[in-house]
Amino acid sequence: MNNFTFYSPTYFAFGKGTEKEAGRLIKRFGGSKVLIHYGGGSVIRSGLLDRVKESLNKENIEYIELGGVKPNPRSGLVYEGIDLCRKEGIDFILAVGGGSVIDSAKAIAAGAMYEGDFWDFFEGKPIEKALPVGTVLTIAAAGSEGSGDTVITKEEGMLKRGAGSEVLRPKFSILNPELTQTLPAYQTACGAVDIMAHVFERYFTNTKEVEITDRLCEAILLTMIKEVPRVIKDPNNYEARANIMWAGMVAHNNLVGVGREQDWASHGIEHELSALYDVAHGAGLAVVFPAWMTYVMKHDINRFAQIAVRVWGCHMNFANPEETAREGIERFKQFLKSIGMPTTFKELGAREEDIPLMVEKLGLGENGTIGSFVRLNSKDVEN
Ligand code: NZQ
Ligand code: ZN
């Protein structure tokens, strides 16, 4: 196991009705004038936004609103949010929605405390200061409720890039699984794939002797395999929703990734798909991940055979571990299909002729690579 530091200071309020705590928690974390940030309207239709505002009113907290965050959130609204925060003297941002809303809120939070262009952070400038952010999560997926990361798309050139900093971890996150019951099955499944992908990015490592994090990763994957079909069948299954919601948090706050090298090539490749076609991140991952696994499998057949046996319930073929590894990937694909996810470019609506453009936008150039389990160059990514 490698040396590591782990600091995950987000306060979580989990369970039924917890959105009523929003006002109290904002006060506890020092907010007095709040920007409530939300998406395309699901929180209005569900009545959640009204309940959240009521909770702020109860604590006499002033607020203004900025809605309209799109999935794969755009820089245009971030600039608008930054201006608004400065003009109105905002000291706390409350994101009410999914990963896109939370990421947009984090970008605004960092940009509002910085004199230059916030996009600098997405080109590598470290983020040192940010306004405090709280979240009321409505979809189990990106894990942004417990992570220090944000992913934004710049309209000019449709560049989708990530930035991260410990200062971006939400001060609090409210996780009420009931709020996810209004999700369409497709969005639920996309979220589930993203959660599993966050585990895979950490599971496929070259670091040896990482039993504890291996086993934690496997526990999350087994939970997803059990619970996702239950919510696809019955969207109102609270207990299954609850397990998935917490899985989404622990899959990405890095608890299961510490002390080990992580990969992240598949996420990088997927971001080019969702940037170009505006598809859901999880759907893109459903196409990229099985392909990536098949491509890199031979680098460590034993690790792929291990996950096949421990997670996908395959029988270990000691004479031919590659067969076991392949069967594991096949079962993963079948699982994706069973929950209505695409597994091919065609099903996703992606075009083969766009591959060179996506590879170019990834920006690896002649000698660059992506990923660490296996370092992929531009040619590998194209393959
Ligand atoms: O905009 P509204 O109307 O709210 O509708 C949303 C949106 O259309 C809808 N939705 C959310 N909660 C709902 C609901 N509809 C009905 N009932 C509910 N309870 O679902 C759609 C998708 O929402 P979005 O926020 O885009 O989903 P998700 O949480 O999957 O976030 C995806 C974004 O997160 C990024 C992705 O790249 C993508 O841009 N990621 C962020 C990460 C991070 N910050 O740590 C890590 C991830 O790997 C990921 O890259
Ligand atoms: Zn993801």
GROMACS .gro file of C-alpha atoms and ligand atoms in nm:
model
  434
    1MET     CA    1   0.000   0.000   0.000
    2ASN     CA    2   0.126   0.352  -0.081
    3ASN     CA    3   0.145   0.639   0.168
    4PHE     CA    4  -0.160   0.861   0.162
    5THR     CA    5  -0.351   1.140   0.331
    6PHE     CA    6  -0.727   1.134   0.357
    7TYR     CA    7  -0.939   1.427   0.464
    8SER     CA    8  -1.308   1.418   0.383
    9PRO     CA    9  -1.471   1.679   0.604
   10THR     CA   10  -1.821   1.684   0.448
   11TYR     CA   11  -2.108   1.659   0.698
   12PHE     CA   12  -2.380   1.422   0.574
   13ALA     CA   13  -2.747   1.429   0.666
   14PHE     CA   14  -2.897   1.109   0.526
   15GLY     CA   15  -3.256   0.988   0.514
   16LYS     CA   16  -3.620   1.077   0.472
   17GLY     CA   17  -3.712   1.443   0.502
   18THR     CA   18  -3.354   1.559   0.556
   19GLU     CA   19  -3.392   1.845   0.306
   20LYS     CA   20  -3.571   2.027   0.588
   21GLU     CA   21  -3.228   2.058   0.753
   22ALA     CA   22  -3.089   2.281   0.475
   23GLY     CA   23  -3.145   2.612   0.654
   24ARG     CA   24  -3.007   2.490   0.986
   25LEU     CA   25  -2.697   2.345   0.819
   26ILE     CA   26  -2.626   2.660   0.617
   27LYS     CA   27  -2.632   2.856   0.943
   28ARG     CA   28  -2.409   2.604   1.114
   29PHE     CA   29  -2.152   2.646   0.837
   30GLY     CA   30  -2.163   3.023   0.847
   31GLY     CA   31  -2.384   3.110   0.549
   32SER     CA   32  -2.603   3.420   0.566
   33LYS     CA   33  -2.664   3.515   0.202
   34VAL     CA   34  -2.712   3.218  -0.024
   35LEU     CA   35  -2.716   3.144  -0.394
   36ILE     CA   36  -2.953   2.851  -0.456
   37HIS     CA   37  -2.835   2.680  -0.773
   38TYR     CA   38  -3.043   2.421  -0.961
   39GLY     CA   39  -3.098   2.254  -1.297
   40GLY     CA   40  -3.358   2.233  -1.569
   41GLY     CA   41  -3.665   2.214  -1.349
   42SER     CA   42  -3.695   1.868  -1.190
   43VAL     CA   43  -3.659   2.026  -0.844
   44ILE     CA   44  -3.939   2.272  -0.922
   45ARG     CA   45  -4.174   1.998  -1.047
   46SER     CA   46  -4.108   1.775  -0.746
   47GLY     CA   47  -4.168   2.059  -0.499
   48LEU     CA   48  -3.819   2.013  -0.354
   49LEU     CA   49  -3.707   2.369  -0.428
   50ASP     CA   50  -4.005   2.507  -0.235
   51ARG     CA   51  -3.930   2.284   0.064
   52VAL     CA   52  -3.568   2.394   0.063
   53LYS     CA   53  -3.665   2.762   0.045
   54GLU     CA   54  -3.907   2.711   0.331
   55SER     CA   55  -3.624   2.567   0.539
   56LEU     CA   56  -3.409   2.876   0.465
   57ASN     CA   57  -3.699   3.110   0.543
   58LYS     CA   58  -3.739   2.943   0.881
   59GLU     CA   59  -3.383   3.039   0.969
   60ASN     CA   60  -3.423   3.389   0.823
   61ILE     CA   61  -3.154   3.322   0.565
   62GLU     CA   62  -3.151   3.552   0.264
   63TYR     CA   63  -3.120   3.388  -0.077
   64ILE     CA   64  -3.128   3.443  -0.450
   65GLU     CA   65  -3.176   3.176  -0.717
   66LEU     CA   66  -2.996   3.070  -1.030
   67GLY     CA   67  -3.148   2.778  -1.222
   68GLY     CA   68  -3.085   2.637  -1.566
   69VAL     CA   69  -2.782   2.411  -1.517
   70LYS     CA   70  -2.772   2.162  -1.804
   71PRO     CA   71  -2.645   1.804  -1.777
   72ASN     CA   72  -2.275   1.827  -1.872
   73PRO     CA   73  -2.276   2.179  -1.720
   74ARG     CA   74  -2.150   2.471  -1.927
   75SER     CA   75  -1.908   2.752  -1.852
   76GLY     CA   76  -2.157   3.024  -1.961
   77LEU     CA   77  -2.376   2.976  -1.657
   78VAL     CA   78  -2.071   2.955  -1.432
   79TYR     CA   79  -1.962   3.304  -1.544
   80GLU     CA   80  -2.315   3.427  -1.478
   81GLY     CA   81  -2.310   3.271  -1.131
   82ILE     CA   82  -1.973   3.427  -1.048
   83ASP     CA   83  -2.098   3.775  -1.144
   84LEU     CA   84  -2.412   3.723  -0.940
   85CYS     CA   85  -2.219   3.613  -0.631
   86ARG     CA   86  -1.998   3.922  -0.647
   87LYS     CA   87  -2.282   4.164  -0.715
   88GLU     CA   88  -2.503   4.025  -0.440
   89GLY     CA   89  -2.236   3.957  -0.177
   90ILE     CA   90  -2.312   3.584  -0.162
   91ASP     CA   91  -2.131   3.392   0.112
   92PHE     CA   92  -2.268   3.040   0.059
   93ILE     CA   93  -2.382   2.836  -0.243
   94LEU     CA   94  -2.650   2.569  -0.208
   95ALA     CA   95  -2.666   2.322  -0.499
   96VAL     CA   96  -3.002   2.148  -0.529
   97GLY     CA   97  -2.982   1.874  -0.791
   98GLY     CA   98  -2.743   1.622  -0.945
   99GLY     CA   99  -2.374   1.614  -1.021
  100SER     CA  100  -2.408   1.877  -1.291
  101VAL     CA  101  -2.565   2.129  -1.054
  102ILE     CA  102  -2.312   2.054  -0.781
  103ASP     CA  103  -2.020   2.083  -1.023
  104SER     CA  104  -2.151   2.413  -1.157
  105ALA     CA  105  -2.189   2.537  -0.797
  106LYS     CA  106  -1.831   2.436  -0.714
  107ALA     CA  107  -1.695   2.614  -1.022
  108ILE     CA  108  -1.886   2.930  -0.928
  109ALA     CA  109  -1.758   2.896  -0.570
  110ALA     CA  110  -1.396   2.885  -0.688
  111GLY     CA  111  -1.441   3.152  -0.956
  112ALA     CA  112  -1.606   3.399  -0.719
  113MET     CA  113  -1.292   3.404  -0.502
  114TYR     CA  114  -1.052   3.447  -0.794
  115GLU     CA  115  -0.971   3.756  -0.994
  116GLY     CA  116  -0.876   3.582  -1.317
  117ASP     CA  117  -1.080   3.363  -1.551
  118PHE     CA  118  -1.220   3.061  -1.364
  119TRP     CA  119  -1.132   2.840  -1.665
  120ASP     CA  120  -0.765   2.872  -1.555
  121PHE     CA  121  -0.850   2.610  -1.291
  122PHE     CA  122  -0.950   2.367  -1.566
  123GLU     CA  123  -0.614   2.419  -1.731
  124GLY     CA  124  -0.419   2.324  -1.423
  125LYS     CA  125  -0.408   2.629  -1.195
  126PRO     CA  126  -0.450   2.510  -0.833
  127ILE     CA  127  -0.770   2.617  -0.655
  128GLU     CA  128  -0.678   2.767  -0.320
  129LYS     CA  129  -0.997   2.940  -0.212
  130ALA     CA  130  -1.367   2.890  -0.272
  131LEU     CA  131  -1.697   3.000  -0.126
  132PRO     CA  132  -1.850   2.725   0.091
  133VAL     CA  133  -2.088   2.491  -0.091
  134GLY     CA  134  -2.368   2.273   0.047
  135THR     CA  135  -2.572   2.023  -0.154
  136VAL     CA  136  -2.916   1.864  -0.163
  137LEU     CA  137  -2.860   1.564  -0.389
  138THR     CA  138  -3.131   1.434  -0.623
  139ILE     CA  139  -2.947   1.159  -0.815
  140ALA     CA  140  -2.701   0.894  -0.703
  141ALA     CA  141  -2.428   0.907  -0.964
  142ALA     CA  142  -2.133   1.144  -0.989
  143GLY     CA  143  -2.035   1.139  -0.622
  144SER     CA  144  -1.977   1.515  -0.638
  145GLU     CA  145  -2.163   1.544  -0.304
  146GLY     CA  146  -1.855   1.407  -0.129
  147SER     CA  147  -1.574   1.483  -0.373
  148GLY     CA  148  -1.349   1.782  -0.428
  149ASP     CA  149  -1.393   1.761  -0.804
  150THR     CA  150  -1.588   1.956  -1.063
  151VAL     CA  151  -1.632   1.886  -1.434
  152ILE     CA  152  -1.734   2.170  -1.668
  153THR     CA  153  -1.776   2.202  -2.045
  154LYS     CA  154  -1.648   2.514  -2.217
  155GLU     CA  155  -1.886   2.596  -2.503
  156GLU     CA  156  -1.606   2.723  -2.724
  157GLY     CA  157  -1.474   2.399  -2.876
  158MET     CA  158  -1.697   2.193  -2.642
  159LEU     CA  159  -1.404   2.118  -2.412
  160LYS     CA  160  -1.505   1.906  -2.112
  161ARG     CA  161  -1.248   1.930  -1.835
  162GLY     CA  162  -1.216   1.856  -1.465
  163ALA     CA  163  -1.060   2.046  -1.176
  164GLY     CA  164  -1.018   1.945  -0.816
  165SER     CA  165  -0.922   2.078  -0.476
  166GLU     CA  166  -0.980   1.989  -0.114
  167VAL     CA  167  -1.144   2.330  -0.070
  168LEU     CA  168  -1.423   2.223  -0.307
  169ARG     CA  169  -1.550   1.942  -0.087
  170PRO     CA  170  -1.903   2.037   0.016
  171LYS     CA  171  -1.941   2.159   0.374
  172PHE     CA  172  -2.252   1.946   0.399
  173SER     CA  173  -2.454   1.719   0.175
  174ILE     CA  174  -2.816   1.626   0.228
  175LEU     CA  175  -2.892   1.279   0.096
  176ASN     CA  176  -3.259   1.183   0.098
  177PRO     CA  177  -3.307   0.866  -0.110
  178GLU     CA  178  -3.678   0.951  -0.156
  179LEU     CA  179  -3.571   1.240  -0.378
  180THR     CA  180  -3.428   0.994  -0.630
  181GLN     CA  181  -3.760   0.811  -0.674
  182THR     CA  182  -3.872   1.053  -0.948
  183LEU     CA  183  -3.574   0.964  -1.169
  184PRO     CA  184  -3.653   0.798  -1.501
  185ALA     CA  185  -3.513   0.442  -1.521
  186TYR     CA  186  -3.259   0.552  -1.781
  187GLN     CA  187  -3.112   0.822  -1.553
  188THR     CA  188  -3.111   0.581  -1.259
  189ALA     CA  189  -2.914   0.331  -1.467
  190CYS     CA  190  -2.672   0.599  -1.596
  191GLY     CA  191  -2.605   0.700  -1.237
  192ALA     CA  192  -2.547   0.339  -1.137
  193VAL     CA  193  -2.290   0.288  -1.411
  194ASP     CA  194  -2.104   0.602  -1.302
  195ILE     CA  195  -2.091   0.473  -0.944
  196MET     CA  196  -1.952   0.138  -1.059
  197ALA     CA  197  -1.708   0.316  -1.291
  198HIS     CA  198  -1.571   0.520  -0.998
  199VAL     CA  199  -1.491   0.190  -0.830
  200PHE     CA  200  -1.332   0.036  -1.142
  201GLU     CA  201  -1.107   0.339  -1.190
  202ARG     CA  202  -0.961   0.260  -0.848
  203TYR     CA  203  -0.980  -0.118  -0.856
  204PHE     CA  204  -0.758  -0.161  -1.162
  205THR     CA  205  -0.424  -0.069  -1.011
  206ASN     CA  206  -0.063  -0.173  -1.022
  207THR     CA  207  -0.025  -0.123  -0.646
  208LYS     CA  208   0.018  -0.452  -0.463
  209GLU     CA  209  -0.116  -0.561  -0.124
  210VAL     CA  210  -0.425  -0.344  -0.113
  211GLU     CA  211  -0.665  -0.598   0.033
  212ILE     CA  212  -0.870  -0.354   0.240
  213THR     CA  213  -0.949  -0.120  -0.050
  214ASP     CA  214  -0.997  -0.414  -0.291
  215ARG     CA  215  -1.256  -0.558  -0.056
  216LEU     CA  216  -1.430  -0.224  -0.002
  217CYS     CA  217  -1.448  -0.178  -0.380
  218GLU     CA  218  -1.595  -0.526  -0.421
  219ALA     CA  219  -1.856  -0.454  -0.152
  220ILE     CA  220  -1.977  -0.148  -0.343
  221LEU     CA  221  -1.994  -0.339  -0.672
  222LEU     CA  222  -2.183  -0.631  -0.513
  223THR     CA  223  -2.428  -0.385  -0.359
  224MET     CA  224  -2.490  -0.223  -0.698
  225ILE     CA  225  -2.540  -0.558  -0.870
  226LYS     CA  226  -2.802  -0.648  -0.610
  227GLU     CA  227  -2.982  -0.314  -0.575
  228VAL     CA  228  -2.987  -0.160  -0.923
  229PRO     CA  229  -3.220  -0.421  -1.079
  230ARG     CA  230  -3.452  -0.372  -0.778
  231VAL     CA  231  -3.494   0.002  -0.840
  232ILE     CA  232  -3.524  -0.041  -1.215
  233LYS     CA  233  -3.815  -0.277  -1.144
  234ASP     CA  234  -3.961  -0.070  -0.862
  235PRO     CA  235  -3.852   0.298  -0.866
  236ASN     CA  236  -4.011   0.351  -0.524
  237ASN     CA  237  -3.806   0.088  -0.343
  238TYR     CA  238  -3.672   0.315  -0.069
  239GLU     CA  239  -3.427   0.067   0.084
  240ALA     CA  240  -3.262  -0.014  -0.249
  241ARG     CA  241  -3.249   0.360  -0.335
  242ALA     CA  242  -3.088   0.425   0.004
  243ASN     CA  243  -2.817   0.165  -0.047
  244ILE     CA  244  -2.739   0.298  -0.395
  245MET     CA  245  -2.727   0.657  -0.272
  246TRP     CA  246  -2.469   0.583  -0.004
  247ALA     CA  247  -2.276   0.360  -0.246
  248GLY     CA  248  -2.250   0.662  -0.478
  249MET     CA  249  -2.091   0.867  -0.204
  250VAL     CA  250  -1.841   0.607  -0.079
  251ALA     CA  251  -1.748   0.512  -0.436
  252HIS     CA  252  -1.608   0.858  -0.502
  253ASN     CA  253  -1.501   1.040  -0.184
  254ASN     CA  254  -1.181   0.834  -0.226
  255LEU     CA  255  -1.224   0.615   0.082
  256VAL     CA  256  -1.180   0.312  -0.145
  257GLY     CA  257  -0.903   0.465  -0.354
  258VAL     CA  258  -0.646   0.568  -0.097
  259GLY     CA  259  -0.302   0.408  -0.091
  260ARG     CA  260  -0.327   0.281  -0.447
  261GLU     CA  261  -0.249   0.407  -0.794
  262GLN     CA  262  -0.572   0.485  -0.982
  263ASP     CA  263  -0.640   0.471  -1.355
  264TRP     CA  264  -0.899   0.722  -1.489
  265ALA     CA  265  -0.833   0.664  -1.861
  266SER     CA  266  -1.194   0.555  -1.921
  267HIS     CA  267  -1.329   0.873  -1.761
  268GLY     CA  268  -1.100   1.084  -1.977
  269ILE     CA  269  -1.211   0.902  -2.290
  270GLU     CA  270  -1.579   0.921  -2.190
  271HIS     CA  271  -1.562   1.295  -2.133
  272GLU     CA  272  -1.485   1.332  -2.504
  273LEU     CA  273  -1.801   1.137  -2.587
  274SER     CA  274  -2.029   1.339  -2.359
  275ALA     CA  275  -1.864   1.663  -2.480
  276LEU     CA  276  -1.924   1.581  -2.846
  277TYR     CA  277  -2.265   1.415  -2.834
  278ASP     CA  278  -2.404   1.557  -2.507
  279VAL     CA  279  -2.489   1.204  -2.391
  280ALA     CA  280  -2.522   1.113  -2.022
  281HIS     CA  281  -2.181   1.048  -1.863
  282GLY     CA  282  -2.297   0.707  -1.733
  283ALA     CA  283  -2.417   0.595  -2.075
  284GLY     CA  284  -2.081   0.690  -2.224
  285LEU     CA  285  -1.903   0.493  -1.953
  286ALA     CA  286  -2.119   0.187  -2.027
  287VAL     CA  287  -1.971   0.190  -2.378
  288VAL     CA  288  -1.612   0.278  -2.285
  289PHE     CA  289  -1.553   0.058  -1.981
  290PRO     CA  290  -1.612  -0.294  -2.120
  291ALA     CA  291  -1.404  -0.195  -2.424
  292TRP     CA  292  -1.123  -0.063  -2.205
  293MET     CA  293  -1.133  -0.378  -1.990
  294THR     CA  294  -1.104  -0.604  -2.294
  295TYR     CA  295  -0.818  -0.393  -2.433
  296VAL     CA  296  -0.603  -0.388  -2.116
  297MET     CA  297  -0.702  -0.722  -1.960
  298LYS     CA  298  -0.378  -0.901  -2.048
  299HIS     CA  299  -0.178  -0.649  -1.844
  300ASP     CA  300  -0.297  -0.827  -1.526
  301ILE     CA  301  -0.511  -1.130  -1.597
  302ASN     CA  302  -0.516  -1.228  -1.231
  303ARG     CA  303  -0.677  -0.901  -1.126
  304PHE     CA  304  -0.944  -0.941  -1.392
  305ALA     CA  305  -0.998  -1.304  -1.291
  306GLN     CA  306  -1.021  -1.194  -0.926
  307ILE     CA  307  -1.301  -0.947  -0.995
  308ALA     CA  308  -1.475  -1.203  -1.217
  309VAL     CA  309  -1.484  -1.452  -0.933
  310ARG     CA  310  -1.543  -1.222  -0.637
  311VAL     CA  311  -1.788  -0.980  -0.799
  312TRP     CA  312  -1.940  -1.146  -1.104
  313GLY     CA  313  -1.968  -1.492  -0.948
  314CYS     CA  314  -1.760  -1.667  -1.215
  315HIS     CA  315  -1.601  -2.003  -1.153
  316MET     CA  316  -1.219  -1.978  -1.145
  317ASN     CA  317  -1.052  -2.162  -1.429
  318PHE     CA  318  -0.702  -2.215  -1.288
  319ALA     CA  319  -0.576  -2.370  -1.611
  320ASN     CA  320  -0.697  -2.071  -1.811
  321PRO     CA  321  -0.749  -1.757  -1.599
  322GLU     CA  322  -0.794  -1.551  -1.916
  323GLU     CA  323  -1.118  -1.734  -1.980
  324THR     CA  324  -1.240  -1.641  -1.632
  325ALA     CA  325  -1.137  -1.279  -1.688
  326ARG     CA  326  -1.325  -1.266  -2.019
  327GLU     CA  327  -1.634  -1.418  -1.864
  328GLY     CA  328  -1.630  -1.148  -1.595
  329ILE     CA  329  -1.627  -0.873  -1.859
  330GLU     CA  330  -1.906  -1.051  -2.048
  331ARG     CA  331  -2.120  -1.067  -1.732
  332PHE     CA  332  -2.061  -0.695  -1.675
  333LYS     CA  333  -2.182  -0.629  -2.031
  334GLN     CA  334  -2.490  -0.844  -1.976
  335PHE     CA  335  -2.560  -0.653  -1.656
  336LEU     CA  336  -2.537  -0.322  -1.845
  337LYS     CA  337  -2.778  -0.449  -2.110
  338SER     CA  338  -3.019  -0.577  -1.847
  339ILE     CA  339  -3.051  -0.227  -1.699
  340GLY     CA  340  -3.106  -0.068  -2.040
  341MET     CA  341  -2.760   0.075  -2.102
  342PRO     CA  342  -2.590   0.102  -2.441
  343THR     CA  343  -2.266  -0.095  -2.484
  344THR     CA  344  -2.175   0.006  -2.839
  345PHE     CA  345  -2.094   0.329  -3.022
  346LYS     CA  346  -2.398   0.275  -3.241
  347GLU     CA  347  -2.638   0.237  -2.948
  348LEU     CA  348  -2.494   0.551  -2.791
  349GLY     CA  349  -2.538   0.747  -3.114
  350ALA     CA  350  -2.162   0.797  -3.156
  351ARG     CA  351  -1.997   0.785  -3.497
  352GLU     CA  352  -1.684   0.600  -3.594
  353GLU     CA  353  -1.575   0.885  -3.822
  354ASP     CA  354  -1.558   1.120  -3.520
  355ILE     CA  355  -1.297   0.906  -3.342
  356PRO     CA  356  -0.992   1.099  -3.475
  357LEU     CA  357  -1.147   1.428  -3.358
  358MET     CA  358  -1.216   1.292  -3.008
  359VAL     CA  359  -0.865   1.151  -2.982
  360GLU     CA  360  -0.723   1.486  -3.090
  361LYS     CA  361  -0.935   1.676  -2.837
  362LEU     CA  362  -0.805   1.450  -2.562
  363GLY     CA  363  -0.478   1.629  -2.627
  364LEU     CA  364  -0.225   1.350  -2.577
  365GLY     CA  365  -0.024   1.458  -2.879
  366GLU     CA  366   0.254   1.232  -3.003
  367ASN     CA  367   0.406   1.121  -2.676
  368GLY     CA  368   0.137   1.174  -2.414
  369THR     CA  369  -0.052   0.895  -2.239
  370ILE     CA  370  -0.366   0.858  -2.031
  371GLY     CA  371  -0.431   0.616  -1.747
  372SER     CA  372  -0.190   0.445  -1.513
  373PHE     CA  373  -0.292   0.077  -1.489
  374VAL     CA  374  -0.195   0.073  -1.854
  375ARG     CA  375  -0.067   0.393  -2.011
  376LEU     CA  376  -0.263   0.444  -2.330
  377ASN     CA  377  -0.130   0.660  -2.612
  378SER     CA  378  -0.340   0.822  -2.884
  379LYS     CA  379  -0.330   0.509  -3.098
  380ASP     CA  380  -0.452   0.293  -2.808
  381VAL     CA  381  -0.737   0.534  -2.740
  382GLU     CA  382  -0.832   0.524  -3.107
  383ASN     CA  383  -0.828   0.142  -3.101
  384NZQ     O1  384  -3.177   1.944  -1.467
  384NZQ     P1  385  -3.288   1.871  -1.401
  384NZQ     O2  386  -3.423   1.916  -1.443
  384NZQ     O3  387  -3.274   1.869  -1.251
  384NZQ     O4  388  -3.283   1.716  -1.453
  384NZQ     C1  389  -3.173   1.630  -1.427
  384NZQ     C2  390  -3.089   1.604  -1.552
  384NZQ     O5  391  -3.165   1.616  -1.669
  384NZQ     C3  392  -3.228   1.493  -1.399
  384NZQ     N1  393  -3.258   1.469  -1.258
  384NZQ     C4  394  -3.172   1.480  -1.153
  384NZQ     N2  395  -3.234   1.444  -1.040
  384NZQ     C5  396  -3.361   1.410  -1.074
  384NZQ     C6  397  -3.376   1.426  -1.213
  384NZQ     N3  398  -3.493   1.400  -1.276
  384NZQ     C7  399  -3.596   1.355  -1.201
  384NZQ     N4  400  -3.587   1.335  -1.067
  384NZQ     C8  401  -3.472   1.359  -1.001
  384NZQ     N5  402  -3.464   1.335  -0.870
  384NZQ     O6  403  -3.125   1.403  -1.436
  384NZQ     C9  404  -3.049   1.459  -1.542
  384NZQ    C10  405  -2.902   1.435  -1.516
  384NZQ     O7  406  -2.857   1.512  -1.408
  384NZQ     P2  407  -2.700   1.535  -1.386
  384NZQ     O8  408  -2.682   1.624  -1.270
  384NZQ     O9  409  -2.637   1.574  -1.515
  384NZQ    O10  410  -2.650   1.386  -1.352
  384NZQ     P3  411  -2.523   1.333  -1.278
  384NZQ    O11  412  -2.537   1.343  -1.132
  384NZQ    O12  413  -2.498   1.202  -1.338
  384NZQ    O13  414  -2.404   1.433  -1.318
  384NZQ    C11  415  -2.333   1.418  -1.438
  384NZQ    C12  416  -2.219   1.517  -1.446
  384NZQ    O14  417  -2.124   1.493  -1.340
  384NZQ    C13  418  -1.993   1.482  -1.398
  384NZQ    C14  419  -2.022   1.421  -1.532
  384NZQ    O15  420  -1.915   1.430  -1.621
  384NZQ    C15  421  -2.144   1.500  -1.576
  384NZQ    O16  422  -2.105   1.625  -1.628
  384NZQ     N6  423  -1.905   1.410  -1.306
  384NZQ    C16  424  -1.867   1.473  -1.194
  384NZQ    C17  425  -1.780   1.417  -1.102
  384NZQ    C18  426  -1.739   1.488  -0.979
  384NZQ     N7  427  -1.771   1.614  -0.966
  384NZQ    O17  428  -1.674   1.433  -0.890
  384NZQ    C19  429  -1.723   1.284  -1.125
  384NZQ    C20  430  -1.792   1.206  -1.229
  384NZQ    O18  431  -1.705   1.109  -1.277
  384NZQ    C21  432  -1.848   1.283  -1.343
  384NZQ    O19  433  -1.752   1.307  -1.443
  385ZN      ZN  434  -1.790   0.943  -1.336
   0.00000   0.00000   0.00000
